[in-house]
Short mmCIF file of C-alpha atoms in Angstrom, two decimals:
data_model
loop_
_atom_site.label_atom_id
_atom_site.label_comp_id
_atom_site.label_asym_id
_atom_site.label_seq_id
_atom_site.Cartn_x
_atom_site.Cartn_y
_atom_site.Cartn_z
CA UNK A 20 15.88 -42.13 -7.99
CA UNK A 21 18.62 -39.27 -7.09
CA UNK A 22 21.90 -42.08 -7.80
CA UNK A 23 20.04 -42.88 -11.11
CA UNK A 24 19.63 -39.19 -11.55
CA UNK A 25 23.25 -38.89 -10.82
CA UNK A 26 24.37 -41.68 -13.01
CA UNK A 27 22.84 -39.84 -16.32
CA UNK A 28 24.47 -36.60 -15.39
CA UNK A 29 27.92 -38.37 -14.96
CA UNK A 30 27.35 -40.23 -18.36
CA UNK A 31 25.97 -36.96 -20.26
CA UNK A 32 29.08 -34.87 -19.11
CA UNK A 33 31.68 -37.71 -19.77
CA UNK A 34 30.44 -37.64 -23.43
CA UNK A 35 30.35 -33.96 -23.74
CA UNK A 36 33.91 -33.81 -22.34
CA UNK A 37 34.84 -36.16 -25.04
CA UNK A 38 33.77 -34.22 -27.84
CA UNK A 39 35.14 -31.22 -29.46
CA UNK A 40 33.04 -27.99 -28.83
CA UNK A 41 31.26 -27.75 -32.02
CA UNK A 42 30.15 -31.46 -31.59
CA UNK A 43 29.31 -31.08 -27.84
CA UNK A 44 26.31 -28.89 -28.92
CA UNK A 45 24.61 -31.41 -31.24
CA UNK A 46 22.87 -34.79 -30.21
CA UNK A 47 25.72 -35.63 -27.96
CA UNK A 48 23.83 -39.44 -27.23
CA UNK A 49 24.46 -40.08 -31.27
CA UNK A 50 27.75 -39.80 -30.56
CA UNK A 51 28.13 -41.94 -28.23
CA UNK A 52 25.69 -44.65 -29.52
CA UNK A 53 26.85 -44.67 -33.28
CA UNK A 54 30.50 -43.29 -32.61
CA UNK A 55 32.57 -40.12 -33.63
CA UNK A 56 33.10 -40.80 -37.05
CA UNK A 57 31.65 -39.25 -39.80
CA UNK A 58 28.22 -40.85 -40.67
CA UNK A 59 29.67 -41.36 -44.14
CA UNK A 60 33.11 -43.11 -43.14
CA UNK A 61 30.85 -45.94 -41.26
CA UNK A 62 30.32 -47.77 -44.72
CA UNK A 63 33.64 -49.56 -46.34
CA UNK A 64 33.59 -49.12 -50.44
CA UNK A 65 32.45 -45.98 -51.96
CA UNK A 66 33.89 -43.77 -49.20
CA UNK A 67 37.21 -41.55 -48.69
CA UNK A 68 36.27 -40.04 -45.61
CA UNK A 69 38.44 -37.79 -42.76
CA UNK A 70 39.01 -40.49 -39.69
CA UNK A 71 37.08 -40.40 -36.48
CA UNK A 72 38.25 -37.87 -34.10
CA UNK A 73 41.16 -39.28 -32.53
CA UNK A 74 42.73 -42.59 -31.91
CA UNK A 75 40.35 -44.92 -29.65
CA UNK A 76 37.05 -42.82 -29.58
CA UNK A 77 33.71 -43.72 -30.94
CA UNK A 78 32.89 -47.42 -30.70
CA UNK A 79 32.60 -47.76 -34.78
CA UNK A 80 35.95 -50.05 -35.86
CA UNK A 81 36.94 -51.43 -39.57
CA UNK A 82 35.22 -55.02 -38.50
CA UNK A 83 31.84 -53.06 -38.35
CA UNK A 84 32.37 -50.13 -40.83
CA UNK A 85 29.72 -51.98 -43.56
CA UNK A 86 27.82 -52.89 -40.96
CA UNK A 87 23.96 -51.15 -41.07
CA UNK A 88 23.59 -51.45 -37.11
CA UNK A 89 26.20 -48.79 -36.84
CA UNK A 90 23.77 -46.40 -38.31
CA UNK A 91 20.67 -44.83 -36.30
CA UNK A 92 17.16 -45.79 -38.13
CA UNK A 93 16.95 -44.20 -41.14
CA UNK A 94 20.72 -43.06 -41.57
CA UNK A 95 21.57 -46.17 -43.44
CA UNK A 96 24.06 -45.66 -46.69
CA UNK A 97 21.48 -47.48 -49.41
CA UNK A 98 24.33 -47.63 -51.78
CA UNK A 99 23.19 -45.53 -54.21
CA UNK A 100 24.05 -47.03 -57.86
CA UNK A 101 24.48 -42.81 -58.56
CA UNK A 102 27.82 -42.48 -57.03
CA UNK A 103 30.99 -44.05 -58.21
CA UNK A 104 33.09 -45.97 -56.00
CA UNK A 105 35.34 -43.59 -56.61
CA UNK A 106 33.91 -40.32 -55.62
CA UNK A 107 34.58 -38.64 -51.83
CA UNK A 108 31.17 -38.37 -49.40
CA UNK A 109 31.40 -35.83 -47.76
CA UNK A 110 31.55 -35.58 -43.82
CA UNK A 111 28.45 -34.19 -43.15
CA UNK A 112 29.09 -32.92 -39.60
CA UNK A 113 30.02 -29.69 -41.30
CA UNK A 114 26.59 -29.50 -42.39
CA UNK A 115 25.06 -30.26 -39.61
CA UNK A 116 26.55 -27.87 -37.82
CA UNK A 117 25.73 -24.65 -40.50
CA UNK A 118 21.83 -26.21 -40.25
CA UNK A 119 21.87 -26.35 -36.29
CA UNK A 120 22.51 -22.18 -36.99
CA UNK A 121 18.98 -22.08 -38.33
CA UNK A 122 17.61 -24.75 -35.95
CA UNK A 123 16.84 -26.81 -39.38
CA UNK A 124 16.51 -29.78 -37.45
CA UNK A 125 13.19 -31.25 -39.75
CA UNK A 126 11.16 -30.12 -42.79
CA UNK A 127 8.50 -28.21 -40.69
CA UNK A 128 11.46 -25.86 -39.17
CA UNK A 129 12.05 -24.72 -42.96
CA UNK A 130 8.57 -23.34 -43.16
CA UNK A 131 8.73 -22.03 -39.64
CA UNK A 132 11.23 -19.58 -41.32
CA UNK A 133 8.19 -18.12 -42.62
CA UNK A 134 7.40 -16.94 -39.10
CA UNK A 135 10.25 -15.30 -38.42
CA UNK A 136 10.56 -11.48 -37.17
CA UNK A 137 12.35 -9.82 -39.76
CA UNK A 138 12.83 -11.92 -43.38
CA UNK A 139 15.88 -9.95 -44.59
CA UNK A 140 17.87 -10.24 -41.91
CA UNK A 141 16.41 -13.99 -42.12
CA UNK A 142 17.78 -14.43 -45.64
CA UNK A 143 21.02 -12.89 -44.95
CA UNK A 144 21.82 -15.70 -42.76
CA UNK A 145 20.10 -18.37 -44.37
CA UNK A 146 22.34 -17.46 -47.60
CA UNK A 147 25.58 -17.47 -45.39
CA UNK A 148 24.63 -21.22 -44.30
CA UNK A 149 24.30 -22.36 -47.40
CA UNK A 150 27.80 -20.82 -48.63
CA UNK A 151 29.67 -22.59 -45.92
CA UNK A 152 27.62 -25.73 -46.62
CA UNK A 153 28.48 -25.43 -50.44
CA UNK A 154 32.07 -24.36 -49.49
CA UNK A 155 32.47 -27.68 -46.84
CA UNK A 156 31.11 -30.07 -49.75
CA UNK A 157 32.59 -28.12 -52.88
CA UNK A 158 34.97 -31.30 -53.59
CA UNK A 159 32.76 -34.10 -52.38
CA UNK A 160 29.02 -35.41 -52.36
CA UNK A 161 26.59 -36.32 -50.19
CA UNK A 162 24.69 -39.65 -50.32
CA UNK A 163 21.21 -39.37 -52.58
CA UNK A 164 19.56 -40.40 -48.89
CA UNK A 165 21.54 -38.35 -46.66
CA UNK A 166 19.00 -36.33 -44.56
CA UNK A 167 20.98 -33.40 -43.90
CA UNK A 168 21.81 -33.05 -47.83
CA UNK A 169 17.59 -33.54 -47.94
CA UNK A 170 17.55 -30.73 -45.57
CA UNK A 171 19.89 -28.57 -47.54
CA UNK A 172 17.38 -29.13 -50.27
CA UNK A 173 14.70 -27.60 -48.58
CA UNK A 174 16.53 -24.84 -47.49
CA UNK A 175 17.87 -23.90 -50.85
CA UNK A 176 14.12 -24.21 -52.31
CA UNK A 177 13.08 -21.76 -49.36
CA UNK A 178 16.01 -19.43 -50.30
CA UNK A 179 14.84 -19.08 -54.17
CA UNK A 180 10.86 -18.92 -53.51
CA UNK A 181 11.26 -16.65 -50.41
CA UNK A 182 14.40 -14.79 -50.25
CA UNK A 183 14.72 -14.80 -54.27
CA UNK A 184 11.23 -13.80 -55.15
CA UNK A 185 10.88 -17.15 -56.91
CA UNK A 186 13.22 -16.07 -59.53
CA UNK A 187 14.68 -19.86 -59.98
CA UNK A 188 15.06 -22.15 -62.88
CA UNK A 189 12.07 -24.34 -61.65
CA UNK A 190 10.13 -21.31 -60.84
CA UNK A 191 6.95 -20.28 -62.32
CA UNK A 192 4.18 -17.14 -62.26
CA UNK A 193 1.86 -19.39 -59.76
CA UNK A 194 5.10 -19.50 -57.32
CA UNK A 195 6.12 -15.97 -57.84
CA UNK A 196 2.68 -14.70 -56.95
CA UNK A 197 2.56 -17.26 -53.88
CA UNK A 198 6.15 -15.43 -53.05
CA UNK A 199 4.62 -12.24 -52.98
CA UNK A 200 1.22 -13.56 -51.18
CA UNK A 201 3.32 -14.94 -48.28
CA UNK A 202 5.54 -11.91 -47.99
CA UNK A 203 1.94 -9.99 -47.70
CA UNK A 204 0.99 -12.16 -45.01
CA UNK A 205 4.02 -11.92 -43.60
CA UNK A 206 2.87 -9.81 -40.33
CA UNK A 207 0.33 -13.00 -39.74
CA UNK A 208 2.22 -15.74 -40.21
CA UNK A 209 4.59 -14.53 -37.33
CA UNK A 210 1.31 -14.65 -35.12
CA UNK A 211 0.96 -18.12 -36.20
CA UNK A 212 4.78 -19.39 -35.25
CA UNK A 213 3.10 -20.94 -31.97
CA UNK A 214 0.72 -22.69 -34.16
CA UNK A 215 2.90 -23.68 -36.57
CA UNK A 216 4.98 -25.14 -33.67
CA UNK A 217 1.99 -27.46 -32.83
CA UNK A 218 1.41 -28.91 -35.99
CA UNK A 219 4.74 -30.60 -35.96
CA UNK A 220 4.57 -33.84 -35.68
CA UNK A 221 6.75 -36.06 -33.61
CA UNK A 222 10.92 -35.94 -33.81
CA UNK A 223 12.01 -37.75 -36.36
CA UNK A 224 9.07 -38.91 -38.01
CA UNK A 225 10.50 -38.40 -41.80
CA UNK A 226 13.08 -41.08 -41.05
CA UNK A 227 10.57 -43.96 -40.46
CA UNK A 228 10.93 -46.93 -42.17
CA UNK A 229 7.28 -47.11 -43.67
CA UNK A 230 6.65 -44.64 -46.34
CA UNK A 231 2.74 -45.13 -46.09
CA UNK A 232 2.81 -43.44 -42.67
CA UNK A 233 5.51 -41.13 -43.15
CA UNK A 234 3.18 -39.53 -46.25
CA UNK A 235 0.11 -39.86 -44.15
CA UNK A 236 1.99 -37.80 -41.24
CA UNK A 237 3.44 -35.12 -43.89
CA UNK A 238 -0.25 -34.22 -45.41
CA UNK A 239 -1.41 -33.92 -41.70
CA UNK A 240 1.29 -31.51 -41.11
CA UNK A 241 0.23 -29.77 -43.90
CA UNK A 242 -3.84 -29.68 -43.18
CA UNK A 243 -2.96 -28.50 -39.94
CA UNK A 244 -0.82 -25.63 -41.53
CA UNK A 245 -3.97 -24.77 -43.31
CA UNK A 246 -6.86 -24.81 -40.71
CA UNK A 247 -4.64 -22.82 -38.50
CA UNK A 248 -3.65 -20.63 -41.08
CA UNK A 249 -7.04 -19.78 -42.34
CA UNK A 250 -8.19 -18.94 -38.55
CA UNK A 251 -5.91 -16.25 -38.49
CA UNK A 252 -4.93 -14.87 -41.35
CA UNK A 253 -7.91 -16.29 -43.86
CA UNK A 254 -8.08 -18.79 -46.45
CA UNK A 255 -5.79 -17.62 -49.17
CA UNK A 256 -2.92 -16.82 -47.22
CA UNK A 257 -3.34 -20.52 -45.77
CA UNK A 258 -3.79 -21.83 -49.11
CA UNK A 259 -0.19 -20.38 -50.27
CA UNK A 260 1.36 -21.59 -46.93
CA UNK A 261 0.32 -25.07 -47.53
CA UNK A 262 1.29 -25.07 -50.92
CA UNK A 263 4.65 -23.96 -49.97
CA UNK A 264 5.07 -26.29 -46.95
CA UNK A 265 4.10 -28.61 -49.04
CA UNK A 266 6.88 -28.34 -52.14
CA UNK A 267 9.69 -27.40 -49.38
CA UNK A 268 8.93 -30.29 -46.92
CA UNK A 269 9.34 -32.70 -50.12
CA UNK A 270 11.98 -31.57 -50.60
CA UNK A 271 13.64 -32.28 -47.87
CA UNK A 272 12.53 -35.75 -47.36
CA UNK A 273 13.45 -39.07 -48.55
CA UNK A 274 10.27 -40.50 -49.49
CA UNK A 275 8.71 -38.77 -52.52
CA UNK A 276 5.05 -37.95 -51.12
CA UNK A 277 2.31 -36.16 -52.75
CA UNK A 278 0.37 -33.88 -51.47
CA UNK A 279 -3.46 -34.95 -50.87
CA UNK A 280 -5.92 -32.28 -53.37
CA UNK A 281 -8.47 -32.19 -50.91
CA UNK A 282 -8.61 -29.42 -48.57
CA UNK A 283 -9.95 -29.27 -45.26
CA UNK A 284 -13.09 -27.54 -44.83
CA UNK A 285 -12.70 -24.39 -42.67
CA UNK A 286 -15.17 -21.54 -42.35
CA UNK A 287 -13.42 -17.95 -44.29
CA UNK A 288 -12.98 -16.34 -40.66
CA UNK A 289 -13.20 -13.08 -43.02
CA UNK A 290 -16.58 -13.69 -43.82
CA UNK A 291 -17.87 -14.74 -40.40
CA UNK A 292 -16.37 -11.58 -39.00
CA UNK A 293 -18.26 -9.60 -41.77
CA UNK A 294 -21.06 -11.62 -41.41
CA UNK A 295 -21.30 -10.87 -37.47
CA UNK A 296 -20.51 -6.92 -37.75
CA UNK A 297 -23.40 -6.92 -40.21
CA UNK A 298 -25.81 -8.92 -38.19
CA UNK A 299 -24.72 -6.39 -35.13
CA UNK A 300 -25.72 -3.63 -36.89
CA UNK A 301 -28.95 -5.28 -38.00
CA UNK A 302 -29.59 -5.50 -34.34
CA UNK A 303 -28.93 -1.84 -33.38
CA UNK A 304 -31.30 -0.43 -35.72
CA UNK A 305 -34.05 -2.68 -34.77
CA UNK A 306 -33.66 -2.10 -31.12
CA UNK A 307 -33.45 1.88 -32.16
CA UNK A 308 -36.51 1.52 -34.20
CA UNK A 309 -38.55 -0.05 -31.46
CA UNK A 310 -37.03 2.33 -29.17
CA UNK A 311 -38.84 5.40 -31.51
CA UNK A 312 -41.93 3.18 -32.09
CA UNK A 313 -42.67 2.82 -28.44
CA UNK A 314 -41.63 6.29 -27.64
CA UNK A 315 -43.96 7.78 -30.52
CA UNK A 316 -46.69 5.76 -28.83
#
């Protein structure tokens, strides 16, 4: 066991020291298995990306750049017809590094930003991250199915709806009402952070190839948000949380999943607590009445 552990640690250290500082913090096994080139430059044809990080590094060669086997599941370039062969595809590593600042590694982690202790400071950092991503992608395009581009779209929606008060072009009066409701419930949502993390699906669930399973998992996460939110913050806050989570997560996913309109059955804890208080008061009054009646006899 100790020998096996020692070998594993040796390979891990070998990978990390071969990487640049900015790359070493982000999934070393990914670069070890799929090479050091940007994801886009593994594909011939519609690519004009930066070369690999140094000669001889990585396992990718010119002979296999067009082979989707050099990409992990869910990252294959699907050759969107909307991208001209002469358009330069972006190196998505800078996008990855910016998203890592906010720990945005999945659609759920965008929703989890609602539970940050201070929304104003969080929004300032989100704006800075999006500005850096814009600068890194201003002279190129990300493929339509690039997962990091999708996560960026979800983060942009969060900024518009939460940080900017739902003032974007795709916002409506109901979205502004939802934004106000989420801000009002922020103190409760902060306490919901652990529950929201427990609602998260297994890693990389949104990258699976089975669209039916992906969309089922998507709705399971939303229902978990609603159930946990209703128990702690009330039904109204839970509805707004589920609605926002559905809209933001859809923008951060490749598959166009529909939100299940049927809500899980949850008793309103506010009504339950009110009923309990009234019942307790009635019991106390009954006991006092019985005491004085017995005393009078």
